[in-house]
XYZ file of C-alpha atoms in Angstrom:
736
model
C 52.344 60.110 12.346
C 51.277 59.880 8.698
C 47.558 59.726 7.933
C 48.039 56.495 5.963
C 49.720 54.900 8.918
C 46.888 55.898 11.254
C 44.378 54.488 8.766
C 46.205 51.182 8.498
C 46.656 50.917 12.259
C 42.942 51.450 12.694
C 42.153 48.796 10.121
C 44.191 46.221 11.996
C 43.282 47.269 15.526
C 43.762 44.473 17.973
C 46.353 42.663 15.873
C 49.090 43.274 18.415
C 46.991 41.657 21.113
C 46.228 38.742 18.843
C 49.912 38.378 18.046
C 50.830 38.368 21.725
C 48.371 35.595 22.461
C 49.305 33.607 19.366
C 52.988 34.066 20.020
C 52.544 32.285 23.333
C 51.201 29.150 21.663
C 53.355 25.998 21.289
C 53.975 26.731 17.604
C 57.628 27.521 18.210
C 58.093 24.397 20.296
C 56.459 22.405 17.532
C 58.940 23.772 14.995
C 61.864 22.860 17.195
C 60.490 19.425 17.959
C 60.744 20.011 21.698
C 57.157 19.516 22.666
C 55.059 21.762 24.859
C 51.819 21.853 26.796
C 48.847 22.374 24.481
C 46.806 25.511 25.077
C 43.124 25.347 25.895
C 42.075 26.224 22.350
C 43.797 23.172 20.904
C 41.082 20.781 22.025
C 38.553 22.253 19.618
C 40.790 23.175 16.651
C 40.873 19.721 15.048
C 37.178 19.203 15.721
C 36.343 22.562 14.138
C 38.356 21.608 11.042
C 36.551 18.280 10.769
C 33.253 20.096 11.114
C 34.163 22.073 8.011
C 35.358 19.030 6.111
C 32.844 16.339 7.115
C 29.781 18.078 8.547
C 27.707 14.846 8.550
C 30.295 12.776 10.408
C 32.415 15.042 12.555
C 30.477 14.301 15.753
C 31.514 10.652 15.476
C 35.147 11.601 16.066
C 36.815 12.475 19.372
C 40.193 14.241 19.359
C 42.668 13.962 22.212
C 46.156 15.275 22.827
C 49.073 12.924 23.433
C 52.711 13.559 24.275
C 55.520 13.480 21.770
C 57.544 10.313 21.491
C 61.261 10.956 21.691
C 60.630 14.517 20.556
C 58.686 13.377 17.486
C 55.095 14.089 16.526
C 52.860 11.012 16.798
C 49.240 10.036 16.260
C 47.018 7.064 17.090
C 43.582 6.263 15.659
C 41.319 3.671 17.259
C 37.664 3.101 18.127
C 34.543 1.304 17.066
C 31.977 1.833 14.333
C 30.516 5.308 14.627
C 32.921 6.308 17.412
C 36.487 7.054 16.315
C 39.153 8.300 18.710
C 42.071 10.262 17.272
C 45.055 11.119 19.435
C 47.910 13.333 18.331
C 50.524 15.754 19.561
C 48.876 18.817 17.966
C 45.528 19.443 16.308
C 47.265 19.357 12.924
C 48.848 15.994 13.729
C 45.472 14.727 14.879
C 44.057 15.682 11.503
C 46.995 13.917 9.843
C 46.121 10.750 11.734
C 42.459 11.049 10.858
C 43.317 11.503 7.193
C 45.386 8.334 7.246
C 42.376 6.572 8.737
C 40.194 7.981 5.963
C 42.554 6.827 3.237
C 43.349 3.364 4.554
C 40.163 2.354 6.389
C 37.283 4.403 4.991
C 38.684 4.753 1.448
C 38.121 8.485 1.392
C 40.375 11.511 1.256
C 40.836 15.225 0.637
C 43.303 16.882 -1.693
C 44.053 20.112 -3.513
C 42.161 18.737 -6.509
C 38.965 16.902 -5.746
C 37.941 14.705 -2.866
C 36.165 11.429 -2.186
C 33.845 11.683 0.833
C 31.077 9.191 0.024
C 31.105 7.625 3.480
C 28.591 5.321 5.199
C 26.315 6.903 7.795
C 28.496 5.476 10.558
C 32.245 5.722 10.199
C 33.884 2.274 9.979
C 36.136 1.091 12.776
C 39.830 0.502 12.039
C 40.691 -3.198 12.170
C 43.530 -2.320 14.547
C 44.832 0.985 15.908
C 46.585 3.067 13.271
C 49.741 4.727 14.530
C 52.216 7.078 12.987
C 55.458 8.766 14.006
C 56.999 11.631 12.097
C 60.557 10.916 10.968
C 61.098 14.602 10.177
C 61.089 17.516 12.612
C 60.534 20.009 9.794
C 57.619 19.410 7.442
C 57.738 22.624 5.451
C 55.339 23.588 2.691
C 54.788 26.312 0.054
C 57.091 28.203 -2.255
C 58.021 31.892 -2.126
C 56.293 32.251 -5.490
C 53.106 30.553 -4.333
C 51.149 33.685 -3.505
C 51.655 34.838 -7.074
C 51.264 31.659 -9.089
C 48.661 29.880 -6.940
C 46.324 32.770 -6.278
C 47.338 36.254 -5.166
C 43.691 37.162 -4.679
C 42.470 34.151 -2.723
C 40.009 35.000 0.028
C 39.811 33.595 3.547
C 37.567 30.702 2.493
C 40.218 29.517 0.031
C 43.011 29.941 2.568
C 41.012 28.155 5.255
C 40.589 25.213 2.926
C 44.298 25.282 2.024
C 45.328 25.165 5.676
C 42.979 22.264 6.380
C 44.423 20.308 3.444
C 47.989 20.972 4.589
C 47.180 19.804 8.132
C 45.557 16.624 6.802
C 48.777 15.923 4.905
C 51.042 16.256 7.924
C 52.794 19.608 7.408
C 53.787 21.712 10.387
C 55.603 24.735 8.886
C 53.737 26.935 6.402
C 55.231 29.863 4.509
C 53.071 32.988 4.791
C 53.906 35.921 2.506
C 50.458 37.516 2.566
C 50.513 40.696 4.620
C 54.231 41.388 4.248
C 53.359 44.432 2.148
C 51.857 46.179 5.163
C 54.902 45.339 7.272
C 57.223 47.002 4.754
C 54.840 49.925 4.376
C 54.717 50.655 8.083
C 58.424 50.003 8.558
C 59.614 52.532 6.017
C 57.093 55.163 7.086
C 59.449 55.396 10.059
C 62.559 55.687 7.915
C 62.075 58.669 5.652
C 59.257 57.797 3.228
C 55.672 58.905 2.869
C 52.586 56.833 2.241
C 52.263 57.459 -1.496
C 55.932 56.714 -2.195
C 55.744 53.379 -0.438
C 52.449 52.333 -1.998
C 54.007 53.075 -5.386
C 57.069 50.974 -4.534
C 55.036 47.948 -3.484
C 53.973 45.804 -6.478
C 50.504 44.410 -7.042
C 49.795 41.242 -5.042
C 50.451 38.942 -8.018
C 54.035 40.218 -8.272
C 54.844 40.727 -4.597
C 56.705 37.433 -4.103
C 59.537 38.620 -6.369
C 59.674 41.953 -4.567
C 60.101 40.074 -1.286
C 62.890 38.076 -2.966
C 64.562 41.400 -3.913
C 64.088 40.773 -7.629
C 61.832 43.683 -8.612
C 59.473 46.391 -7.347
C 56.474 48.553 -8.258
C 55.030 46.556 -11.187
C 51.293 46.075 -10.799
C 51.087 48.883 -8.237
C 50.499 51.227 -6.636
C 48.530 49.399 -3.971
C 45.770 51.230 -2.148
C 45.493 51.770 1.598
C 42.300 49.740 1.547
C 44.045 46.827 -0.163
C 46.867 46.876 2.391
C 44.354 46.800 5.210
C 42.370 43.917 3.692
C 45.502 41.870 3.039
C 46.657 42.486 6.598
C 43.359 41.223 7.943
C 43.628 38.112 5.748
C 47.179 37.405 6.898
C 46.155 37.776 10.528
C 43.500 35.120 10.046
C 45.976 32.814 8.293
C 48.619 32.946 11.011
C 46.019 32.741 13.768
C 44.521 29.574 12.280
C 47.952 28.004 11.830
C 48.721 28.627 15.487
C 45.352 27.220 16.551
C 46.276 23.996 14.771
C 49.775 23.886 16.274
C 51.444 24.709 12.967
C 54.261 27.221 12.610
C 53.694 30.241 10.367
C 56.978 30.896 8.560
C 57.182 34.650 8.026
C 59.546 36.649 5.820
C 62.553 38.018 7.648
C 64.333 41.221 6.665
C 67.750 41.045 5.039
C 68.228 44.557 3.683
C 65.784 45.383 0.873
C 65.126 49.140 0.842
C 63.147 51.595 -1.317
C 64.945 53.906 -3.771
C 67.176 56.682 -2.408
C 67.382 55.223 1.057
C 70.848 56.685 1.520
C 69.573 60.148 0.621
C 66.674 59.884 3.072
C 68.930 58.422 5.757
C 72.296 60.223 5.733
C 75.218 57.925 6.368
C 73.441 54.801 5.119
C 75.386 52.577 2.734
C 73.480 50.839 -0.055
C 74.595 48.333 -2.687
C 72.759 48.542 -6.063
C 71.570 45.101 -7.127
C 71.361 45.564 -10.888
C 68.681 43.870 -12.954
C 66.646 40.675 -12.742
C 64.671 39.447 -15.725
C 64.321 42.924 -17.196
C 63.421 44.581 -13.889
C 65.558 46.879 -11.763
C 66.195 45.157 -8.467
C 65.682 47.068 -5.196
C 68.787 48.318 -3.421
C 70.399 46.394 -0.583
C 71.332 48.063 2.690
C 74.738 46.985 3.975
C 73.855 44.689 6.918
C 77.027 45.647 8.837
C 75.835 49.198 9.438
C 73.869 50.815 12.287
C 71.187 51.820 9.789
C 70.535 48.146 9.024
C 70.155 47.317 12.706
C 67.702 50.184 13.206
C 65.499 49.199 10.254
C 65.590 45.541 11.327
C 64.354 46.473 14.799
C 61.489 48.417 13.248
C 60.644 45.625 10.821
C 60.429 42.879 13.437
C 58.519 45.122 15.858
C 55.950 46.056 13.222
C 55.685 42.459 12.054
C 54.985 41.313 15.599
C 52.344 43.993 16.054
C 50.557 42.827 12.922
C 51.136 39.073 12.940
C 52.730 38.040 16.208
C 56.148 36.482 16.584
C 57.064 33.063 15.271
C 60.008 30.684 15.389
C 61.043 30.458 11.726
C 61.807 33.192 9.199
C 62.445 32.821 5.476
C 65.266 34.894 3.937
C 67.140 34.326 0.682
C 70.185 36.520 0.912
C 71.522 37.476 -2.561
C 68.875 35.417 -4.377
C 69.230 34.636 -8.113
C 72.108 36.886 -9.018
C 72.116 39.310 -6.113
C 75.486 41.003 -5.712
C 77.296 41.743 -2.454
C 79.424 44.435 -4.086
C 82.341 45.049 -1.746
C 80.429 43.769 1.296
C 81.990 40.557 2.663
C 79.261 37.920 2.416
C 80.182 36.261 5.702
C 79.985 39.523 7.617
C 76.682 40.370 5.974
C 75.242 36.971 6.921
C 76.334 37.345 10.542
C 74.715 40.780 10.716
C 71.434 39.498 9.222
C 71.475 36.631 11.699
C 72.283 38.947 14.607
C 69.334 41.183 13.755
C 67.011 38.181 13.614
C 68.283 36.653 16.851
C 68.138 39.987 18.636
C 64.473 40.298 17.739
C 63.573 36.588 17.934
C 66.038 34.662 20.136
C 66.325 31.050 19.013
C 64.496 31.555 15.712
C 65.420 29.384 12.723
C 66.560 31.057 9.507
C 65.093 29.127 6.561
C 66.899 29.641 3.264
C 66.239 28.156 -0.158
C 68.742 25.749 -1.659
C 68.579 26.896 -5.278
C 71.146 27.540 -8.009
C 74.300 28.685 -6.132
C 72.439 29.585 -2.944
C 73.034 29.409 -0.119
C 76.606 30.488 -0.618
C 79.037 28.559 1.499
C 80.266 31.827 3.042
C 76.810 32.309 4.536
C 76.676 28.846 6.073
C 80.204 29.062 7.439
C 79.423 32.385 9.117
C 76.170 31.610 10.934
C 75.070 29.287 13.714
C 74.156 26.234 11.632
C 71.944 24.866 14.400
C 69.593 27.786 13.734
C 69.641 27.461 9.932
C 67.487 25.207 7.734
C 68.240 24.843 4.024
C 65.135 24.065 1.983
C 66.646 22.016 -0.824
C 64.886 22.854 -4.074
C 67.153 20.545 -6.067
C 66.912 17.199 -4.254
C 65.088 15.630 -7.194
C 66.441 17.884 -9.968
C 70.093 17.103 -10.681
C 71.817 13.712 -10.506
C 75.001 15.467 -9.334
C 73.288 16.251 -6.001
C 74.541 13.385 -3.861
C 76.049 14.742 -0.631
C 74.300 17.689 0.971
C 76.342 17.277 4.141
C 79.477 18.084 2.155
C 77.758 20.770 0.061
C 76.442 22.644 3.090
C 78.927 21.719 5.797
C 76.505 19.715 7.867
C 73.838 22.431 7.952
C 70.404 20.935 8.661
C 68.362 20.671 5.494
C 64.986 19.532 4.215
C 64.612 17.155 1.272
C 62.622 19.220 -1.212
C 60.783 19.051 -4.488
C 59.729 21.744 -6.961
C 57.707 19.672 -9.412
C 55.868 22.658 -10.839
C 57.127 25.974 -12.179
C 54.886 28.947 -12.804
C 51.673 27.001 -12.249
C 52.041 24.828 -15.349
C 49.178 22.358 -15.558
C 51.358 19.420 -16.631
C 50.914 16.135 -14.765
C 53.921 14.422 -13.259
C 56.733 14.345 -10.737
C 59.989 12.458 -10.178
C 58.485 10.073 -7.635
C 61.098 7.317 -8.151
C 63.708 9.765 -6.869
C 61.664 10.431 -3.747
C 61.355 6.717 -3.102
C 65.037 6.042 -3.806
C 66.650 9.005 -2.062
C 64.706 10.253 0.939
C 64.962 7.269 3.262
C 68.554 6.555 2.206
C 69.725 10.126 2.752
C 67.898 10.305 6.088
C 69.508 7.151 7.452
C 73.060 7.589 6.212
C 75.744 8.110 8.894
C 76.108 11.762 9.803
C 72.973 12.772 7.917
C 71.912 16.390 8.302
C 68.493 15.724 6.754
C 65.897 17.037 9.196
C 62.769 17.390 7.159
C 60.837 17.633 3.932
C 60.039 20.749 1.919
C 57.147 20.634 -0.536
C 57.693 23.647 -2.796
C 55.908 23.551 -6.163
C 55.823 27.117 -7.462
C 52.034 26.838 -7.537
C 49.843 24.497 -5.519
C 46.578 23.055 -6.757
C 48.072 20.452 -9.098
C 49.264 16.843 -9.030
C 47.244 15.612 -6.025
C 48.968 12.223 -6.075
C 52.330 13.956 -5.747
C 51.060 15.967 -2.780
C 49.941 12.816 -0.990
C 53.029 10.763 -1.807
C 55.579 13.425 -0.919
C 53.883 14.273 2.368
C 53.770 10.557 3.246
C 57.582 10.440 3.179
C 57.735 12.163 6.548
C 55.413 9.565 8.114
C 56.762 6.398 6.489
C 59.207 4.117 8.278
C 61.472 2.775 5.555
C 61.522 3.002 1.764
C 58.339 3.620 -0.222
C 57.081 0.884 -2.538
C 55.668 2.948 -5.396
C 53.639 0.161 -6.987
C 51.928 -0.582 -3.676
C 51.466 3.099 -2.887
C 49.798 3.952 -6.212
C 47.633 0.839 -5.920
C 46.331 2.010 -2.549
C 45.963 5.559 -3.862
C 43.504 4.433 -6.542
C 41.338 2.863 -3.838
C 41.279 5.949 -1.599
C 40.956 8.264 -4.570
C 37.663 6.779 -5.814
C 36.266 4.946 -2.774
C 36.811 1.244 -3.484
C 39.063 -1.173 -5.318
C 38.477 -1.241 -9.056
C 40.656 -3.017 -11.641
C 40.318 -0.208 -14.166
C 41.277 2.416 -11.588
C 44.274 0.333 -10.585
C 45.233 -0.011 -14.254
C 44.919 3.734 -14.871
C 47.098 4.681 -11.932
C 49.676 2.029 -12.768
C 49.977 3.616 -16.218
C 50.336 7.065 -14.642
C 52.901 5.718 -12.151
C 55.068 4.411 -14.981
C 54.730 7.471 -17.220
C 54.006 10.955 -15.823
C 54.955 9.942 -12.280
C 57.773 7.659 -13.385
C 60.263 10.287 -14.541
C 63.582 10.763 -12.769
C 66.243 13.420 -12.366
C 68.631 11.641 -14.722
C 67.709 14.199 -17.402
C 68.216 17.125 -14.974
C 64.561 18.131 -14.840
C 62.140 18.002 -11.928
C 58.980 19.146 -13.741
C 56.980 17.756 -16.613
C 57.121 19.393 -20.040
C 54.513 22.049 -20.712
C 52.275 21.849 -23.779
C 52.923 23.712 -27.015
C 49.457 25.185 -27.438
C 50.488 27.782 -24.838
C 53.770 28.657 -26.548
C 54.514 31.740 -28.608
C 53.999 30.360 -32.111
C 56.962 28.998 -34.025
C 57.103 25.899 -36.187
C 60.167 24.674 -34.313
C 59.077 25.587 -30.774
C 59.707 22.862 -28.169
C 58.511 24.546 -24.964
C 56.227 27.368 -23.861
C 58.100 28.554 -20.775
C 61.707 29.562 -21.457
C 63.084 27.272 -18.744
C 60.756 24.300 -19.309
C 61.799 20.851 -20.595
C 62.342 20.676 -24.345
C 60.721 17.285 -24.791
C 58.132 15.043 -23.198
C 59.796 13.020 -20.471
C 57.752 9.831 -20.887
C 56.055 7.788 -23.603
C 52.917 9.677 -24.697
C 51.393 6.610 -26.339
C 51.699 4.649 -23.112
C 50.268 7.560 -21.121
C 47.140 7.651 -23.316
C 46.158 4.188 -22.034
C 45.158 5.799 -18.732
C 42.195 7.623 -20.289
C 40.113 4.616 -21.449
C 40.941 2.911 -18.161
C 39.527 5.851 -16.197
C 36.444 5.901 -18.401
C 35.886 2.189 -17.670
C 35.793 2.615 -13.880
C 32.608 1.283 -12.277
C 29.750 3.808 -12.489
C 29.354 3.778 -8.709
C 32.847 5.217 -8.288
C 32.421 8.122 -10.694
C 30.488 10.475 -8.439
C 33.342 12.181 -6.631
C 35.031 15.438 -7.503
C 38.293 13.456 -7.361
C 37.184 11.267 -10.257
C 35.965 14.216 -12.309
C 39.221 16.075 -11.746
C 41.389 13.110 -12.734
C 39.358 12.493 -15.868
C 39.741 16.142 -16.810
C 43.454 16.184 -16.039
C 44.307 13.029 -17.978
C 42.200 14.117 -20.960
C 43.851 17.549 -20.849
C 47.308 15.991 -20.754
C 46.541 13.662 -23.647
C 45.573 16.646 -25.786
C 48.586 18.664 -24.635
C 50.867 15.800 -25.618
C 49.304 15.760 -29.091
C 50.761 19.200 -29.724
C 54.244 17.669 -29.762
C 53.174 15.070 -32.306
C 51.315 17.439 -34.611
C 53.597 20.483 -34.793
C 56.488 18.718 -36.606
C 53.984 17.573 -39.244
C 52.760 21.140 -39.695
C 56.359 22.285 -40.083
C 57.083 19.601 -42.681
C 54.039 20.608 -44.723
C 55.019 24.266 -44.553
C 58.641 23.634 -45.470
C 57.505 21.534 -48.429
C 55.221 24.334 -49.590
C 52.204 21.984 -49.426
C 49.434 24.520 -48.793
C 46.622 21.952 -48.792
C 48.265 19.725 -46.207
C 49.378 22.752 -44.214
C 45.767 23.989 -44.103
C 44.439 20.560 -43.089
C 46.986 20.105 -40.296
C 46.567 23.607 -38.900
C 42.793 23.059 -38.787
C 43.473 19.883 -36.803
C 45.671 21.915 -34.443
C 42.896 24.443 -33.832
C 40.325 21.640 -33.449
C 42.452 20.125 -30.677
C 42.600 23.549 -29.032
C 38.804 23.767 -29.160
C 38.547 20.384 -27.476
C 41.156 21.387 -24.886
C 39.111 24.493 -24.095
C 36.045 22.295 -23.545
C 37.926 19.872 -21.295
C 39.360 22.534 -18.999
C 36.081 24.479 -18.839
C 34.645 21.649 -16.711
C 36.921 22.382 -13.731
C 36.625 25.417 -11.451
C 40.360 25.713 -10.964
C 41.110 25.710 -14.694
C 39.133 28.854 -15.458
C 40.723 32.181 -16.298
C 37.349 33.710 -15.453
C 37.642 32.534 -11.865
C 41.167 33.966 -11.611
C 40.025 37.380 -12.837
C 36.858 37.384 -10.723
C 38.966 36.716 -7.622
C 41.200 39.658 -8.466
C 38.340 42.055 -9.122
C 36.697 41.123 -5.827
C 39.556 42.837 -3.965
C 39.079 46.212 -5.642
C 37.215 49.056 -3.941
C 36.619 51.087 -7.119
C 36.171 50.257 -10.815
C 39.671 51.588 -11.546
C 41.233 49.474 -8.815
C 39.341 46.385 -9.947
C 40.715 46.887 -13.458
C 44.249 47.370 -12.135
C 44.106 44.242 -9.977
C 42.756 42.193 -12.858
C 45.619 43.369 -15.060
C 48.107 42.506 -12.302
C 46.702 38.979 -12.087
C 46.419 38.291 -15.827
C 49.760 39.832 -16.793
C 51.523 37.318 -14.540
C 50.116 34.493 -16.673
C 50.862 36.094 -20.042
C 53.518 38.777 -20.505
C 54.624 38.624 -16.824
C 55.916 42.201 -16.987
C 56.761 45.008 -19.406
C 58.485 44.324 -22.719
C 61.933 44.369 -21.132
C 60.870 41.494 -18.872
C 58.661 39.604 -21.320
C 61.115 39.647 -24.216
C 64.500 40.681 -22.850
C 64.073 38.760 -19.597
C 62.319 35.878 -21.402
C 59.566 35.787 -18.772
C 56.638 35.682 -21.198
C 54.539 32.555 -20.721
C 56.623 31.499 -17.735
C 53.285 30.889 -16.009
C 51.543 29.400 -19.040
C 48.755 27.014 -18.167
C 46.041 25.108 -19.967
C 43.040 27.000 -18.669
C 39.711 27.743 -20.258
C 39.928 31.342 -21.386
C 43.652 31.283 -21.984
C 43.362 28.439 -24.498
C 40.356 29.803 -26.331
C 41.516 33.384 -25.889
C 45.159 34.408 -26.100
C 46.596 31.058 -27.170
C 44.116 30.563 -29.993
C 44.553 34.183 -31.106
C 48.310 33.746 -31.342
C 48.213 30.505 -33.326
C 45.448 31.718 -35.630
C 47.396 34.901 -36.322
C 50.552 32.898 -37.000
C 48.984 30.267 -39.244
C 47.144 32.929 -41.249
C 50.399 34.807 -41.895
C 52.234 31.614 -42.873
C 49.419 30.621 -45.214
C 49.295 34.079 -46.822
C 53.065 34.029 -47.260
C 52.935 30.617 -48.949
C 50.213 31.829 -51.278
C 52.176 34.964 -52.212
C 55.512 33.208 -52.454
C 57.112 35.511 -49.903
C 58.711 35.253 -46.507
C 56.359 35.548 -43.520
C 56.174 38.978 -41.912
C 57.431 39.188 -38.330
C 54.746 39.475 -35.653
C 55.174 41.629 -32.552
C 53.992 39.063 -30.052
C 54.409 41.279 -27.021
C 52.191 43.970 -28.536
C 49.493 41.383 -29.295
C 49.760 39.806 -25.847
C 49.801 43.084 -23.950
C 46.749 44.339 -25.852
C 44.871 41.110 -25.127
C 45.895 41.206 -21.461
C 44.303 44.647 -21.159
C 41.309 44.275 -23.469
C 40.266 40.629 -23.564
C 36.610 39.576 -23.193
C 35.106 38.407 -19.916
C 35.225 34.630 -19.478
C 32.918 32.438 -17.358
C 33.883 32.005 -13.711
C 31.830 28.820 -13.225
C 32.548 25.407 -14.783
C 30.413 24.082 -17.608
C 30.174 20.884 -19.589
C 30.092 17.142 -18.837
C 33.656 15.882 -18.452
C 32.666 12.234 -18.929
C 31.107 12.992 -22.309
C 33.976 15.265 -23.362
C 36.636 12.788 -22.205
C 34.982 10.089 -24.289
C 35.274 12.378 -27.300
C 38.967 12.897 -26.544
C 39.534 9.147 -26.223
C 37.789 8.496 -29.547
C 40.094 10.947 -31.343
C 43.409 9.781 -29.946
């Protein structure tokens, strides 16, 4: 046995026992919608969560378990003032019911971004019992990319909060990628590799999602033994808490990704090179039809169970984003991948992303469709998506949304599509729709979208968006207010009023975060080229928010919304101002060019001030989180670079420039705006101005070199918020 393996096993001692206990919980029954007898720990799980969320009020709530209704999850909330009874089929469902009570009776709520918990001393009684029945067996949440773009270095406190929020919003299947690095490490120690080789193959945590998708390897590594052990401990806590709440941890399955030279280390093995992805060399693929594949799969699932326990759903994207089967028949490969999974986990569901050309029809035709779930990432993206039963041969699927790519801070989502399509597709004859799949590439944005999309699975009939947003404004700030209602009606019709008719599902990113060019229309290569709503109409939301009654301005929800709307107003200004700068430059008007570029930089200064008021819009927080995971100064530096590079250059020059990944994860954060983004635009405007003065063409600028240098050598930015958002938002409103 290798020393590294002994060290890691020691660090996670007891995990196998934990997995055995957790694996016996009703989580798998919950995923299948078949019910099950709650374990003894369930009675306290919802109460413990409420103790974390509402420490002053949690003793006024009693949680009880109730049976499923026709195989569906249900809840019921009743009681009197100061004594609320919440019944539900699992602790998570109980929390879902309680959250509905909070929103509709107590006018309070929790979200990814801010909360409103100004409650009376005694919780109010519901006028009549509140009941809810899930119309979806599968309520899946999180994207494969989430661990990278949301926070690769989140600690247990952040994950604990995330899980509580997801339970409050009714989800029952949660994707967990954290800890997969240790599973791969231990697996391939048994198949011809040593500790150092494998730690060098595994990327840094910020880039691991794309390694698990078979897109790339190594970048941001090597990882240390200590880091593997700490991430394993974190993942154990995540999956254990999910099981306590009756939620299903969705773990990565194994579909053939192997380290370099696997065939040389394992004579007789047959590998298929996968070429490149975005400027990276993809890991090789082991032919699933071979005995070598079956042996590695057995090791993988055994090790995974020892570390995390077994579960009932596994996520695998076979041949993702350009993967090539070579001369391997896709159908045979799919059957072999499925056979390996079912051999290790009889009855498990294979979850696969519906994205681009995946899943290939050959895959779906080859497997047992009753044990497959397609997570449709394009439900609200393309108008040509109209018949998923025909597209996927009746394979069960979840109606999904990816409203955010790369962690962009833009407000908005195609909510009219959700309201128009979900209920209709679910009720149509022969429908294979079995769930919802909330999959923004990064969480922690668009709290209204989180609430609305999750409500789809608990709403009987179509959603009235005007009524929903009206009620949201009440729960969001604690009471009815005409200005709040006005603000959210504006947002409903603008940022949250876009549709898939233009073949986009996300809002346009701002231009302050783009590589400078006078004709640039987007920062991320694959982002919308234009604003998808009327910016002038959107701006009306800001004065409305500022006019809300003073008594409703005390919540973190209000402060977040004020920040977010002010930020978006400024971001939208970039699209108005840049064409004017270009016109002045093209006309050779140096005076006007200088005046307009100063205005551009002034808006950036104000944007920096706006975002500095929010904890989750701070580059300093992101870097502090990364450094906290390092055991030595060198490791802390390496982890910080891993985290920051994802937001800037993404990878080496071949990926940033050739693969066009630079700024894919651009975001309007304090530190990025006043740091890299300002440096780029200042450098660019200075060169253009000098060229105008000298009557010459501008010199080309090596943006990657500038960005890579800044990523490695930038100053330290604050990790705590600063500034008064009400005062700053008033300044923004006065300048619009």
